[in-house]
Tab-separated table of C-alpha atoms in Angstrom:
chain	number	residue	atom	x	y	z
F	29	MET	CA	-90.993	-159.742	58.680
F	30	SER	CA	-93.316	-156.733	58.863
F	31	TRP	CA	-93.846	-154.181	56.099
F	32	PHE	CA	-92.158	-151.506	58.226
F	33	GLU	CA	-89.099	-153.709	58.692
F	34	SER	CA	-88.938	-154.337	54.948
F	35	LEU	CA	-89.164	-150.582	54.268
F	36	VAL	CA	-86.288	-149.813	56.634
F	37	LEU	CA	-84.134	-152.706	55.432
F	38	GLY	CA	-84.799	-151.824	51.787
F	39	LEU	CA	-83.671	-148.258	52.464
F	40	VAL	CA	-80.551	-149.523	54.245
F	41	GLN	CA	-79.738	-151.897	51.383
F	42	GLY	CA	-80.130	-149.174	48.758
F	43	LEU	CA	-78.144	-146.611	50.731
F	44	THR	CA	-75.212	-148.869	51.618
F	45	GLU	CA	-74.797	-151.334	48.728
F	46	PHE	CA	-72.611	-149.067	46.594
F	47	LEU	CA	-70.844	-147.155	49.339
F	48	PRO	CA	-67.650	-148.703	50.788
F	49	ILE	CA	-69.254	-149.370	54.182
F	50	SER	CA	-70.754	-152.887	53.770
F	51	SER	CA	-74.461	-153.308	53.080
F	52	SER	CA	-74.555	-156.796	54.632
F	53	ALA	CA	-73.097	-155.423	57.875
F	54	HIS	CA	-75.640	-152.605	57.993
F	55	LEU	CA	-78.561	-154.930	57.353
F	56	ARG	CA	-77.274	-157.151	60.144
F	57	LEU	CA	-76.748	-154.236	62.546
F	58	THR	CA	-80.083	-152.631	61.735
F	59	ALA	CA	-81.828	-155.851	62.727
F	60	ALA	CA	-79.674	-156.265	65.847
F	61	PHE	CA	-80.131	-152.695	67.143
F	62	SER	CA	-83.868	-152.773	66.390
F	63	GLY	CA	-84.413	-156.071	68.144
F	64	TRP	CA	-85.610	-157.686	64.908
F	65	GLU	CA	-84.713	-161.104	63.640
F	66	ASP	CA	-81.719	-161.308	61.334
F	67	PRO	CA	-83.075	-160.828	57.778
F	68	GLY	CA	-80.714	-163.630	56.748
F	69	ALA	CA	-78.475	-164.242	53.745
F	70	ALA	CA	-81.445	-165.071	51.487
F	71	PHE	CA	-83.118	-161.695	52.112
F	72	THR	CA	-79.814	-159.899	51.536
F	73	ALA	CA	-79.140	-161.735	48.261
F	74	ILE	CA	-82.647	-161.181	46.903
F	75	THR	CA	-82.763	-157.457	47.751
F	76	GLN	CA	-79.351	-157.096	46.106
F	77	ILE	CA	-81.088	-158.011	42.846
F	78	GLY	CA	-82.894	-154.683	43.222
F	79	THR	CA	-79.716	-152.679	43.672
F	80	GLU	CA	-78.017	-154.596	40.879
F	81	THR	CA	-80.891	-153.749	38.562
F	82	ALA	CA	-80.025	-150.127	39.283
F	83	VAL	CA	-76.472	-150.875	38.093
F	84	LEU	CA	-77.805	-152.468	34.896
F	85	ILE	CA	-79.835	-149.359	34.115
F	86	TYR	CA	-77.222	-146.781	35.133
F	87	PHE	CA	-74.423	-148.495	33.154
F	88	ARG	CA	-76.735	-149.740	30.378
F	89	LYS	CA	-74.646	-148.199	27.569
F	90	ASP	CA	-71.390	-149.680	28.898
F	91	ILE	CA	-73.031	-153.067	29.415
F	92	ALA	CA	-74.640	-153.057	25.960
F	93	ASN	CA	-71.304	-152.212	24.313
F	94	ILE	CA	-69.473	-154.911	26.296
F	95	LEU	CA	-72.047	-157.619	25.534
F	96	SER	CA	-72.237	-156.697	21.854
F	97	ALA	CA	-68.451	-156.666	21.408
F	98	TRP	CA	-67.965	-159.837	23.466
F	99	PHE	CA	-70.507	-161.883	21.487
F	100	ARG	CA	-69.098	-160.639	18.172
F	101	SER	CA	-65.572	-161.520	19.304
F	102	LEU	CA	-66.619	-165.156	19.652
F	103	VAL	CA	-66.952	-165.445	15.868
F	104	ASN	CA	-64.835	-162.530	14.650
F	105	LYS	CA	-61.124	-162.731	15.498
F	106	GLU	CA	-60.591	-159.068	14.627
F	107	MET	CA	-62.951	-158.074	17.458
F	108	ARG	CA	-60.876	-159.865	20.101
F	109	GLY	CA	-58.560	-156.894	20.446
F	110	ASP	CA	-61.486	-154.532	21.080
F	111	HIS	CA	-61.508	-153.051	24.609
F	112	ASP	CA	-65.188	-153.776	25.211
F	113	ALA	CA	-64.772	-157.394	24.113
F	114	GLN	CA	-61.802	-157.774	26.443
F	115	MET	CA	-63.826	-156.237	29.279
F	116	GLY	CA	-66.395	-158.980	28.791
F	117	TRP	CA	-63.729	-161.633	29.359
F	118	LEU	CA	-62.216	-159.704	32.264
F	119	VAL	CA	-65.578	-159.514	34.044
F	120	ILE	CA	-65.908	-163.293	33.606
F	121	VAL	CA	-62.376	-163.889	34.898
F	122	GLY	CA	-62.887	-161.542	37.841
F	123	SER	CA	-66.098	-163.359	38.805
F	124	ILE	CA	-64.409	-166.748	39.250
F	125	PRO	CA	-63.070	-166.243	42.827
F	126	ILE	CA	-66.399	-165.230	44.369
F	127	GLY	CA	-68.221	-167.951	42.437
F	128	VAL	CA	-65.944	-170.662	43.806
F	129	LEU	CA	-65.779	-169.337	47.367
F	130	GLY	CA	-69.475	-168.464	47.487
F	131	VAL	CA	-70.410	-172.093	46.878
F	132	THR	CA	-67.732	-173.724	49.037
F	133	LEU	CA	-68.245	-171.372	52.001
F	134	LYS	CA	-72.059	-171.188	51.905
F	135	ASP	CA	-72.487	-172.687	55.403
F	136	GLN	CA	-69.921	-170.311	56.897
F	137	ILE	CA	-71.497	-167.304	55.151
F	138	GLU	CA	-74.883	-168.108	56.674
F	139	GLY	CA	-73.410	-169.035	60.065
F	140	PRO	CA	-70.055	-168.102	61.691
F	141	PHE	CA	-69.386	-165.184	59.324
F	142	ARG	CA	-72.431	-163.385	60.774
F	143	ASP	CA	-70.831	-163.029	64.224
F	144	LEU	CA	-70.876	-159.317	65.138
F	145	ARG	CA	-67.322	-159.487	66.491
F	146	LEU	CA	-66.073	-160.522	63.064
F	147	THR	CA	-68.233	-157.856	61.416
F	148	ALA	CA	-66.760	-155.157	63.681
F	149	THR	CA	-63.205	-156.323	63.021
F	150	MET	CA	-63.735	-156.267	59.258
F	151	LEU	CA	-65.257	-152.786	59.417
F	152	ILE	CA	-62.102	-151.488	61.104
F	153	VAL	CA	-59.501	-153.476	59.146
F	154	MET	CA	-60.973	-152.735	55.717
F	155	GLY	CA	-61.500	-149.122	56.755
F	156	ILE	CA	-57.771	-148.812	57.408
F	157	VAL	CA	-56.964	-150.519	54.084
F	158	LEU	CA	-59.285	-148.137	52.225
F	159	GLY	CA	-57.679	-145.186	54.006
F	160	VAL	CA	-54.166	-146.255	53.004
F	161	ALA	CA	-55.259	-146.858	49.398
F	162	ASP	CA	-56.988	-143.477	49.277
F	163	ARG	CA	-53.908	-141.648	50.594
F	164	LEU	CA	-51.669	-143.345	48.024
F	165	ALA	CA	-54.049	-142.348	45.239
F	166	ALA	CA	-54.218	-138.758	46.517
F	167	ARG	CA	-50.404	-138.570	46.674
F	168	ASP	CA	-50.085	-139.770	43.088
F	169	GLU	CA	-52.715	-137.312	41.860
F	170	ALA	CA	-51.300	-134.312	43.722
F	171	GLY	CA	-47.608	-134.976	43.279
F	172	GLY	CA	-45.286	-133.049	45.586
F	173	LYS	CA	-42.637	-130.418	45.911
F	174	HIS	CA	-40.040	-132.591	44.187
F	175	ARG	CA	-42.409	-135.059	42.547
F	176	ALA	CA	-44.650	-134.680	39.524
F	177	PRO	CA	-48.193	-136.089	39.640
F	178	LYS	CA	-48.227	-139.765	38.708
F	179	GLN	CA	-50.521	-140.950	35.949
F	180	ARG	CA	-52.801	-143.689	37.318
F	181	LYS	CA	-54.155	-146.589	35.248
F	182	THR	CA	-57.457	-146.608	33.394
F	183	LEU	CA	-59.668	-149.579	32.507
F	184	GLU	CA	-58.010	-149.704	29.085
F	185	GLN	CA	-54.925	-150.999	30.946
F	186	LEU	CA	-56.787	-153.680	32.898
F	187	SER	CA	-55.044	-157.071	32.563
F	188	VAL	CA	-56.116	-160.625	33.353
F	189	ARG	CA	-53.874	-160.583	36.425
F	190	ASP	CA	-55.430	-157.371	37.710
F	191	GLY	CA	-58.901	-158.677	36.914
F	192	LEU	CA	-58.276	-161.743	39.067
F	193	ILE	CA	-56.954	-159.589	41.913
F	194	PHE	CA	-60.083	-157.453	41.691
F	195	GLY	CA	-62.057	-160.709	41.833
F	196	VAL	CA	-60.267	-161.936	44.954
F	197	CYS	CA	-60.961	-158.575	46.605
F	198	GLN	CA	-64.629	-158.893	45.703
F	199	ALA	CA	-64.750	-162.411	47.190
F	200	MET	CA	-63.639	-160.991	50.546
F	201	ALA	CA	-67.046	-159.275	50.738
F	202	LEU	CA	-68.596	-162.659	51.534
F	203	ILE	CA	-67.709	-161.675	55.117
F	204	PRO	CA	-70.114	-159.016	56.476
F	205	GLY	CA	-68.240	-155.829	57.267
F	206	VAL	CA	-65.812	-156.024	54.343
F	207	SER	CA	-67.934	-154.302	51.633
F	208	ARG	CA	-67.890	-155.393	47.998
F	209	SER	CA	-67.244	-151.902	46.655
F	210	GLY	CA	-64.839	-151.074	49.484
F	211	ALA	CA	-62.692	-154.146	48.884
F	212	THR	CA	-62.600	-153.908	45.086
F	213	ILE	CA	-62.036	-150.146	45.042
F	214	SER	CA	-59.260	-150.496	47.634
F	215	GLY	CA	-57.669	-153.249	45.550
F	216	GLY	CA	-57.897	-151.106	42.433
F	217	LEU	CA	-56.362	-148.064	44.109
F	218	LEU	CA	-53.515	-150.157	45.540
F	219	MET	CA	-52.835	-151.525	42.030
F	220	GLY	CA	-52.559	-147.963	40.731
F	221	TYR	CA	-55.962	-147.455	39.082
F	222	ARG	CA	-57.852	-144.172	39.023
F	223	ARG	CA	-60.755	-143.815	41.453
F	224	GLU	CA	-63.397	-143.728	38.711
F	225	ALA	CA	-61.859	-146.735	36.936
F	226	ALA	CA	-61.742	-148.819	40.118
F	227	ALA	CA	-65.337	-147.922	41.002
F	228	ARG	CA	-66.669	-148.571	37.492
F	229	TYR	CA	-65.050	-152.001	37.233
F	230	SER	CA	-66.217	-152.761	40.777
F	231	PHE	CA	-69.826	-152.145	39.782
F	232	LEU	CA	-69.539	-154.087	36.515
F	233	LEU	CA	-67.793	-156.986	38.256
F	234	ALA	CA	-70.579	-157.236	40.823
F	235	ILE	CA	-73.290	-157.878	38.209
F	236	PRO	CA	-72.670	-161.619	37.547
F	237	ALA	CA	-71.921	-162.376	41.209
F	238	VAL	CA	-74.957	-160.610	42.655
F	239	LEU	CA	-77.408	-161.871	40.032
F	240	ALA	CA	-76.106	-165.432	40.400
F	241	SER	CA	-76.253	-165.236	44.202
F	242	GLY	CA	-79.720	-163.707	44.147
F	243	GLY	CA	-80.952	-166.293	41.675
F	244	TYR	CA	-79.514	-169.145	43.756
F	245	GLU	CA	-81.090	-167.847	46.967
F	246	LEU	CA	-84.347	-167.156	45.120
F	247	LYS	CA	-84.523	-170.767	43.942
F	248	ASP	CA	-83.627	-172.018	47.424
F	249	ALA	CA	-86.238	-169.773	49.028
F	250	MET	CA	-88.968	-170.886	46.615
F	251	GLU	CA	-88.240	-174.501	47.406
F	252	GLY	CA	-87.932	-173.968	51.173
F	253	GLY	CA	-90.723	-171.422	51.563
F	254	HIS	CA	-88.864	-169.544	54.328
F	255	VAL	CA	-89.053	-166.022	52.847
F	256	SER	CA	-91.811	-163.447	53.455
F	257	TRP	CA	-92.376	-162.705	49.784
F	258	GLY	CA	-94.479	-159.552	50.011
F	259	PRO	CA	-92.126	-157.609	52.304
F	260	THR	CA	-89.045	-158.988	50.526
F	261	ILE	CA	-90.260	-157.837	47.097
F	262	PHE	CA	-91.213	-154.458	48.579
F	263	ALA	CA	-87.731	-154.098	50.100
F	264	THR	CA	-86.179	-155.038	46.748
F	265	ILE	CA	-88.105	-152.280	44.953
F	266	ILE	CA	-87.118	-149.724	47.599
F	267	ALA	CA	-83.475	-150.842	47.308
F	268	PHE	CA	-83.597	-150.369	43.529
F	269	VAL	CA	-84.931	-146.797	43.663
F	270	VAL	CA	-82.595	-145.652	46.428
F	271	GLY	CA	-79.637	-147.573	44.966
F	272	TYR	CA	-79.940	-145.827	41.593
F	273	ALA	CA	-79.802	-142.409	43.260
F	274	VAL	CA	-76.776	-143.462	45.317
F	275	ILE	CA	-74.865	-144.684	42.233
F	276	ALA	CA	-75.422	-141.367	40.444
F	277	TRP	CA	-74.233	-139.425	43.513
F	278	PHE	CA	-71.275	-141.695	44.268
F	279	MET	CA	-69.814	-141.619	40.746
F	280	LYS	CA	-69.770	-137.812	40.911
F	281	PHE	CA	-68.454	-137.767	44.467
F	282	ILE	CA	-65.383	-139.930	43.855
F	283	SER	CA	-64.220	-137.830	40.905
F	284	THR	CA	-63.288	-134.971	43.234
F	285	LYS	CA	-63.574	-136.161	46.841
F	286	SER	CA	-61.599	-138.379	49.200
F	287	PHE	CA	-62.838	-141.687	50.642
F	288	MET	CA	-61.750	-140.598	54.131
F	289	PRO	CA	-65.299	-139.841	55.422
F	290	PHE	CA	-66.161	-143.496	54.757
F	291	VAL	CA	-62.900	-144.613	56.372
F	292	TRP	CA	-63.606	-142.774	59.630
F	293	TYR	CA	-67.222	-143.900	59.637
F	294	ARG	CA	-66.177	-147.559	59.309
F	295	ILE	CA	-63.575	-147.321	62.070
F	296	ILE	CA	-65.870	-145.496	64.509
F	297	LEU	CA	-68.750	-147.910	63.860
F	298	GLY	CA	-66.457	-150.909	64.302
F	299	VAL	CA	-65.044	-149.599	67.582
F	300	VAL	CA	-68.511	-148.777	68.954
F	301	LEU	CA	-69.712	-152.248	68.001
F	302	ILE	CA	-66.761	-153.938	69.737
F	303	VAL	CA	-67.366	-151.855	72.881
F	304	LEU	CA	-71.085	-152.738	72.939
F	305	VAL	CA	-70.397	-156.455	72.492
F	306	SER	CA	-67.570	-156.412	75.078
F	307	MET	CA	-69.808	-154.695	77.643
F	308	GLY	CA	-72.585	-157.201	77.059
F	309	VAL	CA	-74.971	-154.546	75.758
F	310	LEU	CA	-75.201	-156.412	72.476
F	311	SER	CA	-74.790	-160.144	71.956
F	312	PRO	CA	-72.353	-161.171	69.194
F	313	HIS	CA	-75.178	-163.392	67.936
F	314	ALA	CA	-77.954	-160.826	68.306
F	315	ALA	CA	-80.782	-161.202	65.783
F	316	GLU	CA	-79.436	-164.507	64.450
F	317	SER	CA	-82.603	-166.481	65.094
F	318	ALA	CA	-83.687	-166.197	61.473
F	319	GLY	CA	-80.213	-166.392	60.010
């Protein structure tokens, strides 16, 4: 991997990780359209450590409160009813699905799941799901001529059941094209949560999964020696800087705006990709030589 490739891929990772458009799909497509080798699952996982570091810094107060309350609740029964302590357990519970599936489906994630036809299908399908969820949320918030606005749930109302459903949605992002934030936010909106609540829990829920995945791939890469360390570290730093800016923008955007621009973008990109593969312009396995 060249330094220019790492710069571009780092920018793509930072720009797309927190938007509901699938960072793994965009890394894959960037390599395919540029004629580069597939950066591979290891590169994706390691650069995600950079974007996840941005989450740790942006939500540092929330994370500090959750960790403090959770650790105190282990020895103090009175703390177990505290919202922050419960959030600690709910993040753990919500991380179980992706932990189990990430290990059991590792070969598929690094192989068949990287087929561009599957990526295109997931871009379209999850785009439609996000669009439906967004419309339902907008209807509740706006009300109607004969219907009062409906109060949507906040994170204070998050239950173990809902946490697990969020976790299952997050696990779907193991398939390129789904999008971690897109799947979890869609799941949250369909369960009746506010946009900001769904997005905030989505980002918090991603922390254990991404750090564990990045650490696992980092260990594997160090043992196998198949990663270009200089460019990969450079891409990770770029992803961190850009990712932090995107988080700050996105959290403000969703408080007043619809997700529909992302919905249409996903659908159009998926359709274009299917057309290109069907016409033979792009191979469904393009840029897989390093995957």
